[in-house]
Amino acid sequence: METIIADKFAFGGNCIAKLNGKNVFIPFAIPGEKLEIEITEQHRDYDLASITKILEPSPKRIVPACPHYYKCGGCNMMHIDEKSQIEFRKEILKDCFERNGINVPEIQTVSGNNLGYRARFQLNNGGLSEKGSNRIIPITECKIAEQAVNDWLKNNPVERRPKGRCHLFCSEKVVSSGGITGINYAVSEEQQFKTDDFQKLKKKNKNIKQAKKRYSGTQLSAQDIVTVKLLDKNVSFDVRGFFQSNLEVLEKSINEVCRNLTGNSVLDMYAGCGTFSVFLADYFKKVTLVEHNRDALVFAEQNLAGKPHESYGLSGEKWIETNKDAYFDAVVIDPPRSGMERGVREYLKKSGIPQIRSVSCDPTTHARDIADLLKAGYKLERLYLLDFYPNTSHIESLAVLEKEI
């Protein structure tokens, strides 16, 4: 056993401490706490440890609301009070940006409920995976879940839930699922469907530019289509694909992304099912969507029906190969965890587009991308913590970049 003082949070939610000149990462610690720890894994440059005793607890430590907290593989900050959690996530975000040489303005926060916010779950054999193991926790209630999710869990005992992996989306904001109005939940088992509904929907939306005959992903079944009402608009998506879990914070984030954007044309890069484009179409005469996942782009076409737009079923770099001189008044970009493709960054640096709204689910790649754009003359006007996942260390952020023409 060793005694240490926890220093600060690292990206990923573990606290760092020094022991014999080596970094030690400690789950469930809080900066400033005096702890007795046991080394659980040794590596050349760092060690992992577990807490055996809290000698001097932080005043920010609280009793977790969930009885499964220390076992479940989901939350990892529920032992910290709500206000302090937000400050810690902001510190992690700021540290990522400053390590890339960025002068960070005061970070603003877009947040919502600390509990009862999550609409989207991936269940394994009817439950959630235990931290660091293949064991399943057969939950009947989740403290961070929307009430609609907990209603479904209550009304569907573990033994009656789908085996294997399934996707669950339940919310009061769901206006239809499985093509039926008034059902606020969707449950999809992960399997290949034999229906031809996807091909029918694809043919219905023919204005996807340069779409190949072969579409990625599984065939679309009507039972997997979910429609939610965000602000005053309906947005549809495939429950098996990605869609934000925290709809309250998503609505607030949409408002911040669109705030003060002006002009005739806007590019929505990595557009997904068109969540941002649906609202950008109210501010611009034309919206251009680029998204490599053509399954998602089919939904974007449906969501943008009647709005002036064009869609490209291509990766960002492939689109740039034939559109490197395209100019827009603004760009909204929301890349995957790996960040912007190099070619996309180079295009933005050379484009002279005056307004960029950059959304990211990974602060390390976000900081890298923003640092590169700042070298091209952009200015970081505002930086937001988009607090989609309270009680976890997951960080999403929005950077508002402006450039004088």
Tab-separated table of C-alpha atoms in Angstrom:
chain	number	residue	atom	x	y	z
A	1	MET	CA	0.000	0.000	0.000
A	2	GLU	CA	1.127	3.547	-0.761
A	3	THR	CA	-0.063	6.973	0.405
A	4	ILE	CA	-0.442	9.787	-2.128
A	5	ILE	CA	-2.115	13.165	-2.690
A	6	ALA	CA	-4.293	13.242	-5.817
A	7	ASP	CA	-3.245	16.073	-8.136
A	8	LYS	CA	-5.601	16.761	-11.058
A	9	PHE	CA	-7.961	15.057	-13.452
A	10	ALA	CA	-6.598	13.624	-16.654
A	11	PHE	CA	-8.602	13.194	-19.847
A	12	GLY	CA	-10.640	10.049	-19.239
A	13	GLY	CA	-11.643	10.916	-15.678
A	14	ASN	CA	-8.856	9.364	-13.615
A	15	CYS	CA	-6.875	11.497	-11.187
A	16	ILE	CA	-3.098	11.761	-11.546
A	17	ALA	CA	-0.668	11.471	-8.651
A	18	LYS	CA	3.118	11.147	-8.465
A	19	LEU	CA	4.721	8.104	-6.858
A	20	ASN	CA	8.493	7.622	-6.987
A	21	GLY	CA	8.667	10.071	-9.894
A	22	LYS	CA	6.102	8.143	-11.915
A	23	ASN	CA	2.547	9.121	-12.874
A	24	VAL	CA	-0.164	7.039	-11.240
A	25	PHE	CA	-3.745	7.106	-12.531
A	26	ILE	CA	-6.461	6.556	-9.907
A	27	PRO	CA	-10.163	6.060	-10.703
A	28	PHE	CA	-12.766	7.662	-8.376
A	29	ALA	CA	-10.232	10.015	-6.766
A	30	ILE	CA	-10.738	13.791	-6.432
A	31	PRO	CA	-7.922	16.364	-6.681
A	32	GLY	CA	-6.479	17.230	-3.272
A	33	GLU	CA	-7.520	14.029	-1.530
A	34	LYS	CA	-5.069	12.062	0.598
A	35	LEU	CA	-5.449	8.413	-0.340
A	36	GLU	CA	-4.119	5.002	0.452
A	37	ILE	CA	-3.756	3.169	-2.857
A	38	GLU	CA	-2.738	-0.174	-4.263
A	39	ILE	CA	-0.952	-0.446	-7.620
A	40	THR	CA	-3.029	-2.669	-9.912
A	41	GLU	CA	-1.066	-2.374	-13.177
A	42	GLN	CA	2.518	-1.371	-13.855
A	43	HIS	CA	3.696	0.108	-17.146
A	44	ARG	CA	6.953	1.650	-18.246
A	45	ASP	CA	5.732	5.263	-18.122
A	46	TYR	CA	2.800	5.068	-15.702
A	47	ASP	CA	0.926	2.884	-13.229
A	48	LEU	CA	-2.738	2.260	-12.495
A	49	ALA	CA	-4.009	2.093	-8.933
A	50	SER	CA	-7.159	1.574	-6.906
A	51	ILE	CA	-8.176	3.336	-3.695
A	52	THR	CA	-7.991	1.151	-0.616
A	53	LYS	CA	-8.779	3.930	1.868
A	54	ILE	CA	-9.707	7.615	1.711
A	55	LEU	CA	-7.576	9.243	4.415
A	56	GLU	CA	-8.640	12.859	3.820
A	57	PRO	CA	-11.745	13.145	1.594
A	58	SER	CA	-12.464	16.174	-0.549
A	59	PRO	CA	-15.397	18.368	0.523
A	60	LYS	CA	-16.602	17.855	-3.065
A	61	ARG	CA	-17.097	14.107	-2.511
A	62	ILE	CA	-20.705	12.939	-2.175
A	63	VAL	CA	-22.540	9.632	-1.895
A	64	PRO	CA	-23.350	8.447	-5.453
A	65	ALA	CA	-27.052	8.410	-6.312
A	66	CYS	CA	-26.798	5.034	-8.066
A	67	PRO	CA	-26.332	1.735	-6.145
A	68	HIS	CA	-24.478	0.271	-9.163
A	69	TYR	CA	-22.081	3.205	-9.485
A	70	TYR	CA	-18.708	1.657	-8.662
A	71	LYS	CA	-19.470	-1.466	-10.712
A	72	CYS	CA	-21.261	-0.088	-13.781
A	73	GLY	CA	-19.078	0.834	-16.739
A	74	GLY	CA	-21.018	4.021	-17.454
A	75	CYS	CA	-20.675	6.893	-14.971
A	76	ASN	CA	-17.345	7.760	-13.348
A	77	MET	CA	-17.953	11.170	-11.705
A	78	MET	CA	-21.084	10.534	-9.648
A	79	HIS	CA	-19.016	10.681	-6.436
A	80	ILE	CA	-18.521	14.433	-7.043
A	81	ASP	CA	-21.088	17.189	-6.469
A	82	GLU	CA	-22.785	18.583	-9.575
A	83	LYS	CA	-21.169	22.036	-9.637
A	84	SER	CA	-17.670	20.679	-9.094
A	85	GLN	CA	-18.134	18.071	-11.825
A	86	ILE	CA	-18.751	20.815	-14.373
A	87	GLU	CA	-15.701	22.754	-13.202
A	88	PHE	CA	-13.523	19.654	-13.470
A	89	ARG	CA	-14.731	18.933	-17.012
A	90	LYS	CA	-14.012	22.551	-17.947
A	91	GLU	CA	-10.509	22.223	-16.506
A	92	ILE	CA	-9.858	19.092	-18.587
A	93	LEU	CA	-11.073	20.894	-21.718
A	94	LYS	CA	-8.987	23.965	-20.960
A	95	ASP	CA	-5.891	21.856	-20.301
A	96	CYS	CA	-6.241	20.102	-23.680
A	97	PHE	CA	-6.440	23.452	-25.491
A	98	GLU	CA	-3.615	25.109	-23.550
A	99	ARG	CA	-1.297	22.161	-24.220
A	100	ASN	CA	-1.776	23.001	-27.908
A	101	GLY	CA	-0.672	26.585	-27.320
A	102	ILE	CA	-4.162	28.083	-27.440
A	103	ASN	CA	-5.058	31.111	-25.337
A	104	VAL	CA	-8.409	29.924	-23.976
A	105	PRO	CA	-11.200	32.452	-23.326
A	106	GLU	CA	-13.501	31.878	-20.367
A	107	ILE	CA	-15.270	28.595	-21.092
A	108	GLN	CA	-19.050	28.862	-21.222
A	109	THR	CA	-21.255	25.913	-20.291
A	110	VAL	CA	-24.314	24.501	-22.019
A	111	SER	CA	-25.910	22.137	-19.504
A	112	GLY	CA	-29.168	20.606	-18.334
A	113	ASN	CA	-30.375	18.128	-15.734
A	114	ASN	CA	-27.707	16.247	-13.808
A	115	LEU	CA	-29.913	13.136	-13.527
A	116	GLY	CA	-32.752	11.778	-15.663
A	117	TYR	CA	-31.329	13.078	-18.937
A	118	ARG	CA	-30.225	10.107	-21.027
A	119	ALA	CA	-32.555	8.763	-23.737
A	120	ARG	CA	-30.268	6.364	-25.600
A	121	PHE	CA	-28.820	3.094	-24.268
A	122	GLN	CA	-27.063	0.067	-25.652
A	123	LEU	CA	-28.064	-2.991	-23.645
A	124	ASN	CA	-26.203	-6.284	-23.532
A	125	ASN	CA	-28.325	-9.323	-22.625
A	126	GLY	CA	-30.869	-6.958	-21.119
A	127	GLY	CA	-28.469	-5.025	-18.879
A	128	LEU	CA	-25.358	-2.850	-18.726
A	129	SER	CA	-21.778	-4.089	-18.802
A	130	GLU	CA	-19.831	-4.141	-15.565
A	131	LYS	CA	-16.688	-2.036	-15.454
A	132	GLY	CA	-13.647	-3.988	-16.645
A	133	SER	CA	-15.455	-7.309	-17.095
A	134	ASN	CA	-17.894	-9.205	-19.289
A	135	ARG	CA	-20.453	-9.506	-16.508
A	136	ILE	CA	-23.850	-7.922	-17.015
A	137	ILE	CA	-25.645	-5.766	-14.434
A	138	PRO	CA	-29.387	-6.507	-14.826
A	139	ILE	CA	-30.609	-2.991	-14.061
A	140	THR	CA	-34.245	-2.125	-13.408
A	141	GLU	CA	-33.567	1.613	-13.045
A	142	CYS	CA	-30.825	3.994	-14.154
A	143	LYS	CA	-30.453	7.295	-12.323
A	144	ILE	CA	-29.214	9.191	-15.373
A	145	ALA	CA	-31.944	7.800	-17.669
A	146	GLU	CA	-35.008	9.690	-18.827
A	147	GLN	CA	-38.212	8.620	-17.114
A	148	ALA	CA	-39.362	6.993	-20.369
A	149	VAL	CA	-36.318	4.694	-20.257
A	150	ASN	CA	-36.986	3.703	-16.663
A	151	ASP	CA	-40.628	3.079	-17.492
A	152	TRP	CA	-39.514	0.675	-20.223
A	153	LEU	CA	-37.067	-1.055	-17.865
A	154	LYS	CA	-39.807	-1.396	-15.252
A	155	ASN	CA	-42.351	-2.762	-17.716
A	156	ASN	CA	-39.908	-5.193	-19.336
A	157	PRO	CA	-38.269	-7.545	-16.810
A	158	VAL	CA	-34.713	-8.616	-17.594
A	159	GLU	CA	-35.760	-12.117	-18.630
A	160	ARG	CA	-38.093	-10.669	-21.296
A	161	ARG	CA	-35.563	-8.246	-22.801
A	162	PRO	CA	-33.730	-9.032	-26.061
A	163	LYS	CA	-30.664	-11.260	-25.807
A	164	GLY	CA	-27.347	-10.071	-27.152
A	165	ARG	CA	-26.908	-6.413	-28.012
A	166	CYS	CA	-29.853	-4.115	-28.547
A	167	HIS	CA	-30.391	-0.396	-28.988
A	168	LEU	CA	-32.900	1.407	-26.802
A	169	PHE	CA	-34.161	4.965	-27.295
A	170	CYS	CA	-36.927	6.322	-25.049
A	171	SER	CA	-37.925	9.935	-24.494
A	172	GLU	CA	-40.872	12.222	-23.975
A	173	LYS	CA	-39.589	14.017	-27.097
A	174	VAL	CA	-40.135	10.936	-29.285
A	175	VAL	CA	-43.213	11.624	-31.416
A	176	SER	CA	-43.155	8.322	-33.299
A	177	SER	CA	-41.163	5.116	-33.490
A	178	GLY	CA	-41.493	2.099	-35.718
A	179	GLY	CA	-43.647	4.281	-37.925
A	180	ILE	CA	-46.317	4.563	-35.223
A	181	THR	CA	-47.274	7.924	-33.729
A	182	GLY	CA	-47.509	8.191	-29.959
A	183	ILE	CA	-45.015	5.457	-29.033
A	184	ASN	CA	-42.146	7.061	-27.135
A	185	TYR	CA	-39.665	4.180	-27.296
A	186	ALA	CA	-37.774	2.115	-29.856
A	187	VAL	CA	-35.950	-1.161	-29.245
A	188	SER	CA	-33.818	-2.720	-31.958
A	189	GLU	CA	-31.905	-5.965	-31.720
A	190	GLU	CA	-28.585	-5.862	-33.544
A	191	GLN	CA	-29.133	-8.154	-36.503
A	192	GLN	CA	-29.533	-8.137	-40.264
A	193	PHE	CA	-33.074	-7.338	-41.377
A	194	LYS	CA	-34.573	-8.827	-44.527
A	195	THR	CA	-36.929	-5.972	-45.371
A	196	ASP	CA	-36.397	-3.769	-48.410
A	197	ASP	CA	-37.663	-0.618	-46.672
A	198	PHE	CA	-34.231	0.982	-46.867
A	199	GLN	CA	-34.021	0.664	-50.646
A	200	LYS	CA	-37.511	2.147	-50.969
A	201	LEU	CA	-36.547	5.117	-48.792
A	202	LYS	CA	-33.315	5.573	-50.731
A	203	LYS	CA	-35.167	5.703	-54.071
A	204	LYS	CA	-37.581	8.239	-52.634
A	205	ASN	CA	-34.685	10.633	-51.923
A	206	LYS	CA	-32.849	10.805	-55.241
A	207	ASN	CA	-30.975	14.100	-54.888
A	208	ILE	CA	-28.002	12.653	-52.977
A	209	LYS	CA	-24.982	13.615	-55.083
A	210	GLN	CA	-22.411	10.996	-56.111
A	211	ALA	CA	-23.965	8.233	-54.027
A	212	LYS	CA	-22.656	4.769	-54.827
A	213	LYS	CA	-24.944	1.802	-55.383
A	214	ARG	CA	-23.686	0.019	-52.277
A	215	TYR	CA	-24.803	1.613	-49.036
A	216	SER	CA	-23.027	0.980	-45.757
A	217	GLY	CA	-24.670	-0.560	-42.711
A	218	THR	CA	-27.531	-2.975	-42.344
A	219	GLN	CA	-30.786	-2.724	-44.218
A	220	LEU	CA	-33.241	-0.259	-42.772
A	221	SER	CA	-36.360	-1.608	-41.141
A	222	ALA	CA	-39.337	0.636	-40.462
A	223	GLN	CA	-39.331	-0.537	-36.850
A	224	ASP	CA	-35.939	1.151	-36.312
A	225	ILE	CA	-36.995	4.651	-37.399
A	226	VAL	CA	-37.379	7.149	-34.565
A	227	THR	CA	-38.687	10.700	-34.903
A	228	VAL	CA	-38.055	13.245	-32.154
A	229	LYS	CA	-39.243	16.829	-31.812
A	230	LEU	CA	-36.309	19.180	-31.260
A	231	LEU	CA	-37.358	22.746	-30.586
A	232	ASP	CA	-40.152	23.083	-33.166
A	233	LYS	CA	-38.952	20.560	-35.748
A	234	ASN	CA	-39.175	16.814	-36.277
A	235	VAL	CA	-35.910	14.943	-36.857
A	236	SER	CA	-35.851	11.257	-37.852
A	237	PHE	CA	-32.981	8.783	-37.515
A	238	ASP	CA	-32.120	5.089	-37.277
A	239	VAL	CA	-32.078	3.995	-33.635
A	240	ARG	CA	-29.111	1.730	-34.424
A	241	GLY	CA	-27.007	4.654	-35.621
A	242	PHE	CA	-25.602	7.482	-33.543
A	243	PHE	CA	-27.887	10.178	-32.185
A	244	GLN	CA	-27.322	12.388	-29.173
A	245	SER	CA	-28.548	10.914	-25.883
A	246	ASN	CA	-29.257	14.180	-24.065
A	247	LEU	CA	-32.007	15.930	-26.007
A	248	GLU	CA	-32.305	18.876	-23.603
A	249	VAL	CA	-28.660	19.831	-24.069
A	250	LEU	CA	-28.887	19.071	-27.808
A	251	GLU	CA	-31.606	21.708	-28.214
A	252	LYS	CA	-29.542	24.266	-26.316
A	253	SER	CA	-26.450	23.365	-28.358
A	254	ILE	CA	-28.317	23.834	-31.636
A	255	ASN	CA	-29.181	27.367	-30.539
A	256	GLU	CA	-25.529	28.130	-29.745
A	257	VAL	CA	-24.295	26.664	-33.041
A	258	CYS	CA	-26.738	28.800	-35.011
A	259	ARG	CA	-26.281	31.950	-32.918
A	260	ASN	CA	-25.179	34.966	-35.021
A	261	LEU	CA	-24.583	32.911	-38.184
A	262	THR	CA	-25.439	34.886	-41.307
A	263	GLY	CA	-25.093	34.629	-45.075
A	264	ASN	CA	-26.457	32.879	-48.139
A	265	SER	CA	-24.725	29.498	-48.013
A	266	VAL	CA	-23.532	27.145	-45.280
A	267	LEU	CA	-21.576	23.885	-45.331
A	268	ASP	CA	-22.527	21.165	-42.843
A	269	MET	CA	-19.468	18.901	-42.808
A	270	TYR	CA	-19.933	15.441	-41.243
A	271	ALA	CA	-23.657	16.184	-41.302
A	272	GLY	CA	-25.009	12.850	-40.014
A	273	CYS	CA	-28.801	12.733	-40.333
A	274	GLY	CA	-28.901	16.524	-40.759
A	275	THR	CA	-29.617	17.524	-37.159
A	276	PHE	CA	-27.866	20.885	-37.515
A	277	SER	CA	-28.841	21.382	-41.160
A	278	VAL	CA	-32.541	21.229	-40.336
A	279	PHE	CA	-32.076	24.425	-38.323
A	280	LEU	CA	-29.379	26.021	-40.487
A	281	ALA	CA	-31.880	25.976	-43.353
A	282	ASP	CA	-33.808	28.695	-41.486
A	283	TYR	CA	-30.784	31.018	-41.585
A	284	PHE	CA	-29.306	30.362	-45.043
A	285	LYS	CA	-30.671	30.223	-48.572
A	286	LYS	CA	-28.789	26.994	-49.273
A	287	VAL	CA	-27.327	24.218	-47.122
A	288	THR	CA	-24.705	21.757	-48.394
A	289	LEU	CA	-24.342	18.497	-46.482
A	290	VAL	CA	-21.312	16.194	-46.621
A	291	GLU	CA	-21.564	12.819	-44.850
A	292	HIS	CA	-19.770	9.558	-45.701
A	293	ASN	CA	-22.451	7.386	-44.054
A	294	ARG	CA	-25.089	7.340	-46.757
A	295	ASP	CA	-27.533	5.526	-44.513
A	296	ALA	CA	-27.561	8.612	-42.275
A	297	LEU	CA	-27.749	10.876	-45.312
A	298	VAL	CA	-30.997	9.230	-46.425
A	299	PHE	CA	-32.517	10.482	-43.168
A	300	ALA	CA	-30.991	13.926	-43.761
A	301	GLU	CA	-32.816	14.064	-47.092
A	302	GLN	CA	-36.057	13.202	-45.357
A	303	ASN	CA	-35.449	15.722	-42.554
A	304	LEU	CA	-34.658	18.529	-45.031
A	305	ALA	CA	-37.520	17.859	-47.434
A	306	GLY	CA	-38.710	21.140	-48.952
A	307	LYS	CA	-35.587	23.082	-47.897
A	308	PRO	CA	-32.983	24.298	-50.482
A	309	HIS	CA	-29.990	21.976	-50.055
A	310	GLU	CA	-27.687	19.485	-51.692
A	311	SER	CA	-26.166	16.343	-50.188
A	312	TYR	CA	-22.933	14.491	-50.889
A	313	GLY	CA	-22.485	10.897	-49.751
A	314	LEU	CA	-18.711	11.203	-49.439
A	315	SER	CA	-15.979	11.577	-46.856
A	316	GLY	CA	-14.779	15.117	-46.269
A	317	GLU	CA	-11.500	14.545	-48.117
A	318	LYS	CA	-13.240	12.927	-51.102
A	319	TRP	CA	-15.656	15.834	-51.348
A	320	ILE	CA	-12.793	18.333	-51.273
A	321	GLU	CA	-11.044	16.620	-54.193
A	322	THR	CA	-13.711	17.988	-56.538
A	323	ASN	CA	-14.874	20.996	-54.501
A	324	LYS	CA	-11.615	22.543	-53.263
A	325	ASP	CA	-12.606	25.986	-54.548
A	326	ALA	CA	-16.119	25.946	-53.082
A	327	TYR	CA	-16.870	28.958	-50.915
A	328	PHE	CA	-19.462	29.302	-48.170
A	329	ASP	CA	-20.437	32.067	-45.794
A	330	ALA	CA	-20.208	29.658	-42.848
A	331	VAL	CA	-19.217	26.115	-41.927
A	332	VAL	CA	-20.603	23.896	-39.182
A	333	ILE	CA	-18.347	20.905	-38.635
A	334	ASP	CA	-18.950	17.960	-36.295
A	335	PRO	CA	-16.338	15.259	-37.002
A	336	PRO	CA	-15.978	11.815	-35.424
A	337	ARG	CA	-13.745	11.236	-32.405
A	338	SER	CA	-10.647	11.171	-34.620
A	339	GLY	CA	-11.258	14.817	-35.523
A	340	MET	CA	-11.172	16.621	-38.856
A	341	GLU	CA	-9.452	14.886	-41.726
A	342	ARG	CA	-6.192	16.573	-42.689
A	343	GLY	CA	-7.576	17.531	-46.100
A	344	VAL	CA	-10.608	19.130	-44.460
A	345	ARG	CA	-8.389	21.249	-42.216
A	346	GLU	CA	-6.310	22.339	-45.190
A	347	TYR	CA	-9.439	23.254	-47.127
A	348	LEU	CA	-10.767	25.371	-44.246
A	349	LYS	CA	-7.403	27.109	-43.776
A	350	LYS	CA	-7.294	28.130	-47.445
A	351	SER	CA	-11.001	28.818	-47.926
A	352	GLY	CA	-11.293	32.179	-46.207
A	353	ILE	CA	-14.739	31.186	-44.933
A	354	PRO	CA	-15.360	33.793	-42.208
A	355	GLN	CA	-17.497	31.767	-39.762
A	356	ILE	CA	-16.720	28.302	-38.392
A	357	ARG	CA	-18.651	26.473	-35.695
A	358	SER	CA	-16.638	23.420	-34.672
A	359	VAL	CA	-18.333	20.746	-32.544
A	360	SER	CA	-16.338	17.846	-31.125
A	361	CYS	CA	-16.731	14.778	-28.899
A	362	ASP	CA	-12.995	14.577	-28.122
A	363	PRO	CA	-11.139	17.547	-26.562
A	364	THR	CA	-7.689	16.309	-27.607
A	365	THR	CA	-8.437	16.145	-31.340
A	366	HIS	CA	-10.575	19.274	-31.082
A	367	ALA	CA	-7.679	21.224	-29.605
A	368	ARG	CA	-5.351	19.922	-32.331
A	369	ASP	CA	-7.764	20.990	-35.085
A	370	ILE	CA	-8.465	24.427	-33.623
A	371	ALA	CA	-4.756	25.113	-33.102
A	372	ASP	CA	-4.198	24.396	-36.799
A	373	LEU	CA	-6.998	26.753	-37.866
A	374	LEU	CA	-5.730	29.535	-35.612
A	375	LYS	CA	-2.449	29.448	-37.532
A	376	ALA	CA	-4.429	30.385	-40.647
A	377	GLY	CA	-5.732	33.597	-39.092
A	378	TYR	CA	-8.884	32.466	-37.366
A	379	LYS	CA	-9.694	33.771	-33.888
A	380	LEU	CA	-11.239	31.681	-31.130
A	381	GLU	CA	-14.110	33.927	-30.074
A	382	ARG	CA	-15.881	31.523	-27.708
A	383	LEU	CA	-15.386	28.031	-26.318
A	384	TYR	CA	-18.229	26.016	-24.800
A	385	LEU	CA	-18.383	22.888	-22.716
A	386	LEU	CA	-21.402	21.046	-24.119
A	387	ASP	CA	-22.266	19.078	-21.014
A	388	PHE	CA	-24.114	16.192	-22.656
A	389	TYR	CA	-23.087	13.546	-20.133
A	390	PRO	CA	-23.218	14.646	-16.465
A	391	ASN	CA	-21.752	12.197	-13.944
A	392	THR	CA	-19.193	11.087	-16.527
A	393	SER	CA	-15.871	12.478	-17.711
A	394	HIS	CA	-17.075	12.544	-21.330
A	395	ILE	CA	-16.516	16.004	-22.821
A	396	GLU	CA	-18.086	17.582	-25.881
A	397	SER	CA	-17.249	21.109	-26.904
A	398	LEU	CA	-18.096	23.893	-29.336
A	399	ALA	CA	-15.523	26.339	-30.666
A	400	VAL	CA	-16.725	29.559	-32.320
A	401	LEU	CA	-14.148	30.772	-34.847
A	402	GLU	CA	-14.269	34.016	-36.803
A	403	LYS	CA	-12.002	35.455	-39.503
A	404	GLU	CA	-12.022	38.915	-41.006
A	405	ILE	CA	-12.565	38.899	-44.755
